[in-house]
Amino acid sequence: MPLRHVLSNLRQGLRRHLSMHVAVVLTLFVSLSLAGVGLMLTKQADLTADELGTELQVQVTLCVPDDRNPRCPTEVTDAQRAAIDQVIDDSPEVASWYEESKEESFDRIKRQFGEEQFEGPDAPFTVDDVPQTLWITLKDAEDYDGLQSALLFQDGVRDFVPAQDIVGPIFTIIDALKYAAWGAAGVLVLAAVLLVFNTIRLTALARRKEIEIMRLVGASRVFIGLPFVLEALVVAALGVGLAAGALAAFTKFAVIDWLSPRLTAIPFVGWTDYTDTLVLLAIAGPVLTVVPTLLLTRKYLRL
Amino acid sequence: MIRFEKVTKSYPGPGKPALDKVSINVDKGEFVFLVGASGSGKSTTLRLMLREDRPTSGRVYVAGKEINRLATWKVPRLRRQMGTVFQDFRLLQTKTVRDNVAFAMQVTGRSNRDIRKRVPATLELVGLADKAARLPHELSGGEQQRVAIARAMVNEPMILVADEPTGNLDPATSVDTVRLLEEINANGTTVLMATHDHGIVDQMRKRVIELEHGKVVRDEATGVYGFSH
């Protein structure tokens, strides 16, 4: 395949409909950036759920020695603990549950409130002061009344906190932002694909004589279609490149530099999540331009 | 070299088929005029031969292959064995004569060495060696058609298909053009020329196949255009 000829066609094609190509690149850039934000918000929701529990989870803490909570005259005893386990196991509202060790709970609290507060002799509490935590996953986020009254009736139970109360508003905000990003990205992706359709139509029209001659003298389908596919790839690469830059700026300035230091209770997405998102965008970009190109070149070039 | 076996081609909608059980056989090295009024089926015959279209029924063979059964990806290879020339020349106006001819070799993947060798030789054949650097609009109609013939011949096809190649030319230039096709034919290329140019057909005394309403109504070894049947 004469590479020089293919590259010269590609150069001509890009120059001939420069404004259309710029329109596709910009639309693709904005749509991929929004889709990227949507993906990162999904990851953010997962991270938040890992740390604070999902809306289905309930956090049950048990009494510690010298507990200031009026429900806890003494530390939870083995017998009380066995009865608590039994209540949870017997509850029809429970899907599953597990126990978090004091060390794990302490680590989680340190992460949420900042390690430095728990260092030195003036630390507000140590690992020994941390109550044992049971994480219960409900079958239905709204249906826990039976379990709550049964557990609060048990001695040794310090507190019963449905995660919904804490994470509900956070998830509501994340979901709203996520769906808004996805919705806008969807509309713009549609616009980008339609622009690709128009660009190919114009290019095919501008080059119809040349393409007709190529077909008649026996140029292969790959040879005729390749400049179109390469144009689509160049446009996609530029769109993905710009989106990668915008997402990197979002990750660095909005998340890492601004949100993370202000909201320490939640872990935030970082560069690893950015890289994962970028891989998906790098696949989506070319697919969005090359697939319509392949379909339309078949139709308009009769390849 | 070219064989049509009971070929029928119908297009959607009412009306008679464009070709109706047409059987034609053209041997290697022949020069054949395909004549008939507009709508007689000449262009459809050429389109089927080039696999631009497929017959509704019947079989079309080119160079020993049944081309309506040919896989789509093999069609370019078939077309490399056939040169095509049209009434409207179909030259690329932004390319020089040399580049227009070289284009047919470039897009079929021929090497630069081949191109440097074949293009001047082909321009010499059509008598345009001294106008290689001109743009098409700087040439006369006859010269432009010669460029188109050079482009069709540069890949050394076995068959040259010409669809009304003299349609836009004056009588004297038309004769020159057909003389050039005759010369190409003398070098072994099978030539099939669709035309309704009476003068040319009568003067050349070659084989004539006449189509009327999609049927072969005459096939004479050395015919004229207006023979009444």
Short mmCIF file of C-alpha atoms in Angstrom, two decimals:
data_model
loop_
_atom_site.label_atom_id
_atom_site.label_comp_id
_atom_site.label_asym_id
_atom_site.label_seq_id
_atom_site.Cartn_x
_atom_site.Cartn_y
_atom_site.Cartn_z
CA MET A 1 0.00 0.00 0.00
CA PRO A 2 1.54 3.32 -1.02
CA LEU A 3 1.76 5.08 2.34
CA ARG A 4 2.63 8.42 0.78
CA HIS A 5 -0.61 8.46 -1.18
CA VAL A 6 -2.69 7.50 1.87
CA LEU A 7 -1.05 10.19 4.01
CA SER A 8 -1.47 12.82 1.33
CA ASN A 9 -5.18 11.92 1.07
CA LEU A 10 -5.47 12.11 4.85
CA ARG A 11 -3.85 15.55 4.92
CA GLN A 12 -6.12 16.80 2.14
CA GLY A 13 -9.21 15.37 3.80
CA LEU A 14 -8.43 17.00 7.13
CA ARG A 15 -7.69 20.35 5.51
CA ARG A 16 -10.66 20.29 3.14
CA HIS A 17 -13.27 20.14 5.90
CA LEU A 18 -11.29 21.71 8.68
CA SER A 19 -14.23 23.48 10.33
CA MET A 20 -16.29 20.26 10.38
CA HIS A 21 -13.39 18.33 11.87
CA VAL A 22 -12.86 20.99 14.52
CA ALA A 23 -16.58 20.79 15.37
CA VAL A 24 -16.32 16.99 15.78
CA VAL A 25 -13.16 17.30 17.89
CA LEU A 26 -14.75 19.88 20.21
CA THR A 27 -18.02 17.99 20.58
CA LEU A 28 -16.13 14.78 21.22
CA PHE A 29 -13.88 16.55 23.71
CA VAL A 30 -16.80 17.90 25.77
CA SER A 31 -18.85 14.68 25.57
CA LEU A 32 -15.89 12.48 26.55
CA SER A 33 -14.95 14.85 29.36
CA LEU A 34 -18.49 14.68 30.75
CA ALA A 35 -18.58 10.91 30.33
CA GLY A 36 -15.23 10.79 32.14
CA VAL A 37 -16.62 12.87 35.01
CA GLY A 38 -19.62 10.51 35.11
CA LEU A 39 -17.30 7.49 35.33
CA MET A 40 -15.21 9.09 38.05
CA LEU A 41 -18.34 9.96 40.02
CA THR A 42 -19.37 6.31 39.79
CA LYS A 43 -15.99 5.37 41.22
CA GLN A 44 -16.43 8.08 43.86
CA ALA A 45 -19.76 6.53 44.89
CA ASP A 46 -18.07 3.12 45.21
CA LEU A 47 -15.26 4.59 47.32
CA THR A 48 -17.75 6.39 49.55
CA ALA A 49 -19.77 3.20 49.97
CA ASP A 50 -16.61 1.21 50.86
CA GLU A 51 -15.76 3.72 53.54
CA LEU A 52 -19.11 4.75 54.96
CA GLY A 53 -21.23 1.77 53.98
CA THR A 54 -23.92 1.57 51.40
CA GLU A 55 -27.47 2.73 52.00
CA LEU A 56 -28.33 -0.91 52.74
CA GLN A 57 -25.88 -1.12 55.62
CA VAL A 58 -26.42 -0.61 59.34
CA GLN A 59 -23.58 0.07 61.76
CA VAL A 60 -24.08 -1.48 65.20
CA THR A 61 -21.55 -0.56 67.89
CA LEU A 62 -21.09 -2.51 71.13
CA CYS A 63 -20.39 -1.19 74.62
CA VAL A 64 -16.79 -0.51 75.71
CA PRO A 65 -15.33 -0.33 79.24
CA ASP A 66 -16.09 2.97 81.05
CA ASP A 67 -18.50 3.86 78.28
CA ARG A 68 -20.10 7.27 78.73
CA ASN A 69 -23.14 6.12 76.77
CA PRO A 70 -26.02 5.64 79.29
CA ARG A 71 -26.98 2.39 77.51
CA CYS A 72 -23.62 0.90 78.51
CA PRO A 73 -23.09 0.40 82.26
CA THR A 74 -20.46 -2.23 81.50
CA GLU A 75 -18.45 -3.56 78.58
CA VAL A 76 -20.39 -6.02 76.44
CA THR A 77 -20.13 -9.55 77.94
CA ASP A 78 -19.68 -12.81 76.05
CA ALA A 79 -23.24 -13.85 76.85
CA GLN A 80 -24.63 -10.51 75.65
CA ARG A 81 -22.54 -10.76 72.52
CA ALA A 82 -23.86 -14.29 71.79
CA ALA A 83 -27.44 -13.03 72.22
CA ILE A 84 -26.77 -10.08 69.87
CA ASP A 85 -25.33 -12.43 67.22
CA GLN A 86 -28.39 -14.63 67.61
CA VAL A 87 -30.79 -11.68 67.11
CA ILE A 88 -28.98 -10.67 63.91
CA ASP A 89 -28.83 -14.24 62.59
CA ASP A 90 -32.55 -14.74 63.24
CA SER A 91 -33.70 -11.45 61.72
CA PRO A 92 -35.54 -11.83 58.40
CA GLU A 93 -34.49 -8.26 57.48
CA VAL A 94 -30.77 -9.13 57.39
CA ALA A 95 -29.06 -10.19 54.16
CA SER A 96 -25.57 -10.63 55.65
CA TRP A 97 -23.29 -9.20 58.33
CA TYR A 98 -19.69 -9.11 59.43
CA GLU A 99 -17.66 -7.91 62.36
CA GLU A 100 -15.07 -5.17 62.06
CA SER A 101 -12.19 -5.49 64.52
CA LYS A 102 -11.30 -2.61 66.85
CA GLU A 103 -8.07 -2.07 64.90
CA GLU A 104 -9.95 -1.86 61.60
CA SER A 105 -12.47 0.55 63.12
CA PHE A 106 -9.68 2.69 64.56
CA ASP A 107 -7.91 2.82 61.19
CA ARG A 108 -11.13 3.86 59.50
CA ILE A 109 -11.77 6.62 62.04
CA LYS A 110 -8.17 7.85 61.70
CA ARG A 111 -8.57 7.99 57.92
CA GLN A 112 -11.83 9.91 58.22
CA PHE A 113 -10.68 12.48 60.78
CA GLY A 114 -6.96 12.74 60.09
CA GLU A 115 -4.17 10.55 61.54
CA GLU A 116 -2.45 13.40 63.35
CA GLN A 117 -5.37 13.88 65.77
CA PHE A 118 -4.81 10.41 67.19
CA GLU A 119 -1.09 10.70 67.82
CA GLY A 120 0.74 11.68 71.05
CA PRO A 121 -0.34 11.68 74.68
CA ASP A 122 -3.28 14.07 74.14
CA ALA A 123 -5.09 11.82 71.66
CA PRO A 124 -8.87 11.93 72.30
CA PHE A 125 -9.01 8.13 72.34
CA THR A 126 -6.93 5.07 71.55
CA VAL A 127 -7.69 1.79 69.91
CA ASP A 128 -8.92 0.40 73.26
CA ASP A 129 -11.63 3.06 73.46
CA VAL A 130 -13.02 2.20 70.05
CA PRO A 131 -16.24 0.20 70.19
CA GLN A 132 -16.56 -3.09 68.40
CA THR A 133 -18.56 -2.55 65.19
CA LEU A 134 -20.91 -4.95 63.42
CA TRP A 135 -21.76 -4.13 59.80
CA ILE A 136 -25.15 -5.50 58.81
CA THR A 137 -26.39 -5.48 55.22
CA LEU A 138 -30.17 -5.23 54.98
CA LYS A 139 -32.39 -6.82 52.36
CA ASP A 140 -34.27 -3.54 52.01
CA ALA A 141 -32.80 -0.15 52.96
CA GLU A 142 -36.16 1.03 54.35
CA ASP A 143 -37.00 -2.10 56.26
CA TYR A 144 -35.07 -2.34 59.54
CA ASP A 145 -37.56 -1.46 62.27
CA GLY A 146 -37.78 -5.04 63.57
CA LEU A 147 -34.02 -5.43 63.74
CA GLN A 148 -33.54 -2.02 65.31
CA SER A 149 -36.00 -2.61 68.15
CA ALA A 150 -34.68 -6.14 68.73
CA LEU A 151 -31.07 -4.98 68.94
CA LEU A 152 -31.71 -1.88 71.02
CA PHE A 153 -33.57 -4.16 73.44
CA GLN A 154 -30.36 -6.19 73.87
CA ASP A 155 -27.86 -5.27 76.61
CA GLY A 156 -24.38 -4.56 75.28
CA VAL A 157 -25.59 -2.71 72.20
CA ARG A 158 -24.28 0.84 72.30
CA ASP A 159 -25.77 2.29 69.14
CA PHE A 160 -27.70 1.40 65.99
CA VAL A 161 -26.89 3.72 63.02
CA PRO A 162 -28.43 3.09 59.62
CA ALA A 163 -25.78 4.15 57.07
CA GLN A 164 -28.62 5.62 55.06
CA ASP A 165 -28.76 8.50 57.53
CA ILE A 166 -25.12 9.37 56.83
CA VAL A 167 -24.52 8.39 53.25
CA GLY A 168 -28.02 9.02 51.89
CA PRO A 169 -27.50 12.74 51.18
CA ILE A 170 -23.97 12.12 49.85
CA PHE A 171 -25.22 9.49 47.42
CA THR A 172 -28.08 11.73 46.40
CA ILE A 173 -25.61 14.46 45.44
CA ILE A 174 -23.21 12.06 43.70
CA ASP A 175 -26.06 10.39 41.80
CA ALA A 176 -27.51 13.72 40.70
CA LEU A 177 -24.13 14.90 39.40
CA LYS A 178 -23.44 11.52 37.80
CA TYR A 179 -26.75 11.36 35.95
CA ALA A 180 -26.46 14.98 34.84
CA ALA A 181 -22.97 14.26 33.47
CA TRP A 182 -24.12 11.07 31.74
CA GLY A 183 -27.19 12.77 30.28
CA ALA A 184 -25.22 15.71 28.87
CA ALA A 185 -22.51 13.33 27.63
CA GLY A 186 -25.17 11.19 25.90
CA VAL A 187 -26.65 14.18 24.05
CA LEU A 188 -23.22 15.40 23.01
CA VAL A 189 -22.11 11.93 21.92
CA LEU A 190 -25.16 11.83 19.66
CA ALA A 191 -24.20 15.26 18.30
CA ALA A 192 -20.63 14.07 17.70
CA VAL A 193 -21.80 10.97 15.83
CA LEU A 194 -24.15 13.06 13.66
CA LEU A 195 -21.29 15.45 12.92
CA VAL A 196 -19.14 12.49 11.88
CA PHE A 197 -21.97 11.40 9.55
CA ASN A 198 -22.13 14.88 7.99
CA THR A 199 -18.37 15.14 7.61
CA ILE A 200 -18.18 11.83 5.80
CA ARG A 201 -21.05 12.77 3.52
CA LEU A 202 -19.28 16.01 2.62
CA THR A 203 -15.92 14.33 2.12
CA ALA A 204 -17.45 11.59 -0.01
CA LEU A 205 -19.20 14.23 -2.09
CA ALA A 206 -16.04 16.32 -2.51
CA ARG A 207 -14.03 13.27 -3.51
CA ARG A 208 -16.71 11.43 -5.49
CA LYS A 209 -14.90 11.66 -8.82
CA GLU A 210 -11.62 10.52 -7.37
CA ILE A 211 -13.32 7.66 -5.53
CA GLU A 212 -15.23 6.66 -8.68
CA ILE A 213 -11.95 6.47 -10.62
CA MET A 214 -10.28 4.51 -7.83
CA ARG A 215 -13.09 1.97 -7.88
CA LEU A 216 -12.98 1.63 -11.65
CA VAL A 217 -9.23 1.14 -11.90
CA GLY A 218 -9.41 -1.52 -9.19
CA ALA A 219 -8.21 0.17 -6.01
CA SER A 220 -8.95 -2.09 -3.05
CA ARG A 221 -11.77 -1.27 -0.64
CA VAL A 222 -9.23 -0.89 2.16
CA PHE A 223 -7.23 1.60 0.10
CA ILE A 224 -10.30 3.72 -0.71
CA GLY A 225 -11.72 3.60 2.80
CA LEU A 226 -8.45 4.00 4.71
CA PRO A 227 -8.16 7.82 4.48
CA PHE A 228 -11.69 8.11 5.91
CA VAL A 229 -10.87 5.77 8.80
CA LEU A 230 -7.57 7.55 9.44
CA GLU A 231 -9.39 10.90 9.48
CA ALA A 232 -11.80 9.46 12.04
CA LEU A 233 -8.88 8.19 14.13
CA VAL A 234 -7.07 11.53 14.05
CA VAL A 235 -10.25 13.34 15.09
CA ALA A 236 -10.85 10.79 17.87
CA ALA A 237 -7.25 11.08 19.08
CA LEU A 238 -7.56 14.87 19.33
CA GLY A 239 -10.92 14.60 21.12
CA VAL A 240 -9.59 12.01 23.58
CA GLY A 241 -6.40 14.05 24.09
CA LEU A 242 -8.32 17.18 25.01
CA ALA A 243 -10.70 15.22 27.26
CA ALA A 244 -7.68 13.60 28.97
CA GLY A 245 -6.28 17.06 29.68
CA ALA A 246 -9.59 18.39 30.98
CA LEU A 247 -10.09 15.37 33.25
CA ALA A 248 -6.52 15.60 34.51
CA ALA A 249 -7.14 19.26 35.41
CA PHE A 250 -10.43 18.27 37.10
CA THR A 251 -8.71 15.49 39.08
CA LYS A 252 -5.78 17.67 40.13
CA PHE A 253 -7.40 21.02 40.87
CA ALA A 254 -10.99 20.12 41.84
CA VAL A 255 -10.50 16.78 43.58
CA ILE A 256 -6.95 16.44 44.87
CA ASP A 257 -6.13 20.07 45.66
CA TRP A 258 -9.55 21.42 46.64
CA LEU A 259 -12.03 18.74 47.78
CA SER A 260 -9.72 16.22 49.49
CA PRO A 261 -8.24 18.59 52.09
CA ARG A 262 -11.67 20.04 52.88
CA LEU A 263 -13.73 16.86 53.17
CA THR A 264 -11.50 14.42 55.02
CA ALA A 265 -14.34 12.11 56.03
CA ILE A 266 -14.52 10.61 52.54
CA PRO A 267 -11.69 9.19 50.46
CA PHE A 268 -11.62 10.75 46.97
CA VAL A 269 -10.83 9.43 43.53
CA GLY A 270 -7.24 9.97 42.43
CA TRP A 271 -4.78 9.34 39.61
CA THR A 272 -5.40 5.56 39.49
CA ASP A 273 -9.11 6.17 38.88
CA TYR A 274 -8.18 8.83 36.33
CA THR A 275 -6.00 6.32 34.45
CA ASP A 276 -8.78 3.69 34.49
CA THR A 277 -11.25 6.26 33.17
CA LEU A 278 -8.83 7.40 30.50
CA VAL A 279 -8.45 3.84 29.19
CA LEU A 280 -12.24 3.64 28.71
CA LEU A 281 -12.34 7.04 27.00
CA ALA A 282 -9.43 6.07 24.74
CA ILE A 283 -11.53 3.10 23.59
CA ALA A 284 -14.83 5.01 23.38
CA GLY A 285 -13.44 7.94 21.33
CA PRO A 286 -12.23 5.94 18.32
CA VAL A 287 -15.31 3.68 18.48
CA LEU A 288 -17.57 6.73 18.27
CA THR A 289 -15.88 8.03 15.14
CA VAL A 290 -14.65 4.89 13.40
CA VAL A 291 -17.85 2.81 13.61
CA PRO A 292 -20.05 5.45 11.88
CA THR A 293 -17.22 5.97 9.39
CA LEU A 294 -17.11 2.27 8.51
CA LEU A 295 -20.90 2.12 8.17
CA LEU A 296 -21.11 5.24 6.01
CA THR A 297 -18.15 4.52 3.77
CA ARG A 298 -19.83 1.23 2.91
CA LYS A 299 -22.97 3.13 2.00
CA TYR A 300 -21.57 6.19 0.22
CA LEU A 301 -18.48 4.71 -1.37
CA ARG A 302 -20.20 1.41 -2.21
CA LEU A 303 -17.21 -0.40 -0.74
CA MET B 1 -12.94 -13.28 -22.74
CA ILE B 2 -16.45 -11.91 -22.05
CA ARG B 3 -19.52 -14.12 -22.01
CA PHE B 4 -23.14 -13.32 -21.15
CA GLU B 5 -25.41 -16.34 -20.74
CA LYS B 6 -29.14 -15.53 -20.83
CA VAL B 7 -28.57 -12.43 -18.73
CA THR B 8 -31.63 -10.54 -17.54
CA LYS B 9 -31.42 -7.34 -15.54
CA SER B 10 -34.57 -5.77 -14.13
CA TYR B 11 -34.70 -2.63 -12.05
CA PRO B 12 -37.37 -2.06 -9.38
CA GLY B 13 -40.69 -0.70 -10.60
CA PRO B 14 -42.88 -1.45 -13.58
CA GLY B 15 -41.60 -1.72 -17.12
CA LYS B 16 -39.56 -4.08 -19.24
CA PRO B 17 -36.19 -5.37 -18.02
CA ALA B 18 -33.11 -3.36 -19.04
CA LEU B 19 -31.62 -6.58 -20.41
CA ASP B 20 -33.73 -9.54 -21.43
CA LYS B 21 -32.04 -12.94 -21.73
CA VAL B 22 -29.00 -11.51 -23.46
CA SER B 23 -26.31 -13.94 -24.61
CA ILE B 24 -23.05 -12.50 -25.96
CA ASN B 25 -19.62 -13.99 -26.46
CA VAL B 26 -16.54 -11.85 -27.09
CA ASP B 27 -13.25 -13.63 -27.74
CA LYS B 28 -9.80 -12.52 -26.69
CA GLY B 29 -8.37 -9.84 -28.97
CA GLU B 30 -11.70 -8.88 -30.57
CA PHE B 31 -12.88 -5.33 -31.25
CA VAL B 32 -16.62 -5.08 -30.75
CA PHE B 33 -19.04 -2.19 -31.13
CA LEU B 34 -22.09 -2.35 -28.89
CA VAL B 35 -24.72 -0.19 -30.57
CA GLY B 36 -28.29 0.78 -29.94
CA ALA B 37 -30.47 3.74 -29.08
CA SER B 38 -30.55 5.31 -25.63
CA GLY B 39 -32.21 2.92 -23.19
CA SER B 40 -31.41 -0.13 -25.33
CA GLY B 41 -29.30 -1.66 -22.52
CA LYS B 42 -25.75 -0.76 -23.60
CA SER B 43 -24.75 0.89 -20.33
CA THR B 44 -26.38 -1.88 -18.28
CA THR B 45 -24.31 -4.41 -20.22
CA LEU B 46 -21.12 -2.52 -19.40
CA ARG B 47 -22.11 -2.08 -15.74
CA LEU B 48 -22.68 -5.83 -15.40
CA MET B 49 -19.34 -6.52 -17.04
CA LEU B 50 -17.56 -4.24 -14.56
CA ARG B 51 -19.51 -5.79 -11.64
CA GLU B 52 -20.97 -2.38 -10.87
CA ASP B 53 -24.24 -4.26 -10.80
CA ARG B 54 -25.43 -7.88 -10.68
CA PRO B 55 -27.81 -9.56 -13.11
CA THR B 56 -31.29 -10.53 -11.99
CA SER B 57 -30.74 -13.90 -13.69
CA GLY B 58 -28.21 -15.48 -16.01
CA ARG B 59 -24.42 -15.54 -15.82
CA VAL B 60 -21.67 -13.10 -16.72
CA TYR B 61 -18.14 -14.40 -17.30
CA VAL B 62 -15.09 -12.16 -17.63
CA ALA B 63 -11.62 -13.66 -18.20
CA GLY B 64 -13.00 -17.10 -17.38
CA LYS B 65 -14.56 -16.11 -14.04
CA GLU B 66 -18.26 -15.95 -13.28
CA ILE B 67 -18.20 -12.46 -11.90
CA ASN B 68 -21.64 -12.29 -10.30
CA ARG B 69 -20.43 -14.98 -7.91
CA LEU B 70 -17.18 -13.19 -7.24
CA ALA B 71 -16.64 -12.21 -3.59
CA THR B 72 -16.84 -8.43 -3.15
CA TRP B 73 -13.22 -8.21 -2.01
CA LYS B 74 -12.10 -9.82 -5.27
CA VAL B 75 -13.89 -7.24 -7.47
CA PRO B 76 -10.95 -4.73 -7.46
CA ARG B 77 -8.68 -7.46 -8.84
CA LEU B 78 -11.21 -8.07 -11.65
CA ARG B 79 -11.32 -4.37 -12.46
CA ARG B 80 -7.55 -4.21 -12.72
CA GLN B 81 -7.90 -6.50 -15.72
CA MET B 82 -10.30 -4.05 -17.35
CA GLY B 83 -9.62 -0.48 -18.42
CA THR B 84 -12.61 1.86 -18.64
CA VAL B 85 -13.14 5.02 -20.65
CA PHE B 86 -16.21 7.28 -20.51
CA GLN B 87 -17.83 9.99 -22.55
CA ASP B 88 -17.09 12.63 -19.89
CA PHE B 89 -13.38 11.65 -19.54
CA ARG B 90 -13.55 11.71 -15.72
CA LEU B 91 -10.15 13.30 -15.23
CA LEU B 92 -9.01 14.88 -11.98
CA GLN B 93 -8.82 18.56 -12.82
CA THR B 94 -6.20 19.42 -10.20
CA LYS B 95 -3.74 16.79 -11.40
CA THR B 96 -1.48 17.04 -14.43
CA VAL B 97 -1.78 14.63 -17.35
CA ARG B 98 1.12 12.63 -15.93
CA ASP B 99 -0.43 12.52 -12.46
CA ASN B 100 -3.85 11.53 -13.80
CA VAL B 101 -2.30 8.54 -15.51
CA ALA B 102 -0.02 7.71 -12.58
CA PHE B 103 -3.06 7.85 -10.25
CA ALA B 104 -4.38 4.55 -11.65
CA MET B 105 -1.09 2.88 -10.75
CA GLN B 106 -0.67 4.57 -7.36
CA VAL B 107 -4.09 3.56 -6.08
CA THR B 108 -3.59 -0.04 -7.15
CA GLY B 109 -0.36 -0.24 -5.19
CA ARG B 110 2.18 -0.26 -8.03
CA SER B 111 5.76 0.68 -7.17
CA ASN B 112 7.24 4.09 -7.97
CA ARG B 113 9.74 2.37 -10.25
CA ASP B 114 6.89 0.81 -12.26
CA ILE B 115 5.09 4.16 -12.38
CA ARG B 116 8.19 6.00 -13.63
CA LYS B 117 8.57 3.39 -16.36
CA ARG B 118 4.96 2.83 -17.45
CA VAL B 119 3.49 6.35 -17.38
CA PRO B 120 5.79 7.93 -20.02
CA ALA B 121 5.46 4.82 -22.22
CA THR B 122 1.67 5.00 -22.08
CA LEU B 123 1.62 8.74 -22.76
CA GLU B 124 3.85 8.02 -25.75
CA LEU B 125 1.33 5.42 -26.94
CA VAL B 126 -1.54 7.92 -26.87
CA GLY B 127 0.61 10.69 -28.37
CA LEU B 128 0.68 12.99 -25.34
CA ALA B 129 4.28 12.63 -24.20
CA ASP B 130 4.89 16.34 -24.77
CA LYS B 131 1.85 17.38 -22.73
CA ALA B 132 2.57 15.40 -19.57
CA ALA B 133 2.85 18.50 -17.39
CA ARG B 134 -0.41 20.10 -18.61
CA LEU B 135 -3.61 20.24 -16.58
CA PRO B 136 -6.75 18.72 -18.17
CA HIS B 137 -8.39 22.10 -18.78
CA GLU B 138 -5.40 23.09 -20.90
CA LEU B 139 -6.15 20.26 -23.35
CA SER B 140 -8.70 19.80 -26.13
CA GLY B 141 -11.54 17.30 -25.75
CA GLY B 142 -9.77 14.74 -27.91
CA GLU B 143 -6.58 15.10 -25.88
CA GLN B 144 -8.50 14.74 -22.64
CA GLN B 145 -10.03 11.53 -23.92
CA ARG B 146 -6.54 10.31 -24.81
CA VAL B 147 -5.47 10.97 -21.21
CA ALA B 148 -8.45 8.90 -20.06
CA ILE B 149 -7.43 6.11 -22.44
CA ALA B 150 -3.85 6.31 -21.16
CA ARG B 151 -5.14 6.00 -17.60
CA ALA B 152 -7.24 2.99 -18.59
CA MET B 153 -4.29 1.33 -20.32
CA VAL B 154 -1.47 2.10 -17.93
CA ASN B 155 -2.13 -1.00 -15.82
CA GLU B 156 -2.05 -3.14 -18.99
CA PRO B 157 -5.58 -4.52 -18.79
CA MET B 158 -6.75 -7.47 -20.89
CA ILE B 159 -10.00 -5.70 -21.77
CA LEU B 160 -10.76 -2.07 -22.57
CA VAL B 161 -14.36 -1.02 -22.03
CA ALA B 162 -15.32 2.29 -23.60
CA ASP B 163 -18.74 3.82 -22.94
CA GLU B 164 -19.53 6.39 -25.66
CA PRO B 165 -15.91 7.60 -25.78
CA THR B 166 -16.58 9.81 -28.80
CA GLY B 167 -19.82 11.25 -27.46
CA ASN B 168 -18.26 14.63 -26.64
CA LEU B 169 -15.88 14.81 -29.60
CA ASP B 170 -16.12 16.23 -33.11
CA PRO B 171 -16.11 13.72 -36.01
CA ALA B 172 -12.44 14.11 -36.90
CA THR B 173 -11.29 13.75 -33.28
CA SER B 174 -13.67 10.81 -32.86
CA VAL B 175 -11.98 8.98 -35.72
CA ASP B 176 -8.54 9.66 -34.18
CA THR B 177 -9.75 8.35 -30.84
CA VAL B 178 -11.15 5.16 -32.32
CA ARG B 179 -7.99 4.68 -34.39
CA LEU B 180 -6.10 4.79 -31.10
CA LEU B 181 -8.44 2.14 -29.67
CA GLU B 182 -7.82 0.07 -32.80
CA GLU B 183 -4.08 0.36 -32.24
CA ILE B 184 -4.51 -0.76 -28.64
CA ASN B 185 -6.61 -3.68 -29.91
CA ALA B 186 -3.89 -4.57 -32.39
CA ASN B 187 -1.51 -4.99 -29.44
CA GLY B 188 -3.76 -7.75 -28.07
CA THR B 189 -6.24 -5.91 -25.81
CA THR B 190 -9.89 -6.87 -26.25
CA VAL B 191 -11.91 -3.70 -26.91
CA LEU B 192 -15.63 -3.32 -26.30
CA MET B 193 -17.02 0.05 -27.24
CA ALA B 194 -20.59 1.16 -26.63
CA THR B 195 -21.59 3.88 -29.06
CA HIS B 196 -24.34 5.37 -31.13
CA ASP B 197 -21.88 7.11 -33.46
CA HIS B 198 -23.01 5.89 -36.90
CA GLY B 199 -20.05 7.31 -38.79
CA ILE B 200 -17.45 5.61 -36.65
CA VAL B 201 -19.12 2.19 -36.75
CA ASP B 202 -19.72 2.33 -40.47
CA GLN B 203 -16.13 3.39 -41.13
CA MET B 204 -14.38 0.82 -38.92
CA ARG B 205 -16.17 -2.30 -40.19
CA LYS B 206 -15.70 -4.24 -36.97
CA ARG B 207 -17.98 -6.69 -35.21
CA VAL B 208 -21.28 -5.02 -34.25
CA ILE B 209 -23.70 -6.19 -31.55
CA GLU B 210 -26.94 -4.24 -31.58
CA LEU B 211 -29.25 -4.04 -28.62
CA GLU B 212 -32.86 -2.93 -28.75
CA HIS B 213 -35.17 -2.82 -25.74
CA GLY B 214 -32.73 -5.00 -23.81
CA LYS B 215 -32.42 -7.73 -26.45
CA VAL B 216 -29.66 -8.58 -28.93
CA VAL B 217 -31.22 -7.94 -32.33
CA ARG B 218 -28.05 -8.18 -34.42
CA ASP B 219 -24.56 -9.64 -34.08
CA GLU B 220 -22.45 -9.25 -37.22
CA ALA B 221 -18.75 -10.00 -37.66
CA THR B 222 -18.16 -6.88 -39.81
CA GLY B 223 -21.21 -4.71 -39.53
CA VAL B 224 -22.36 -1.15 -39.92
CA TYR B 225 -24.50 0.91 -37.58
CA GLY B 226 -27.68 1.36 -39.49
CA PHE B 227 -28.24 -2.10 -40.86
CA SER B 228 -31.97 -2.67 -40.86
CA HIS B 229 -33.09 -5.96 -39.38
#
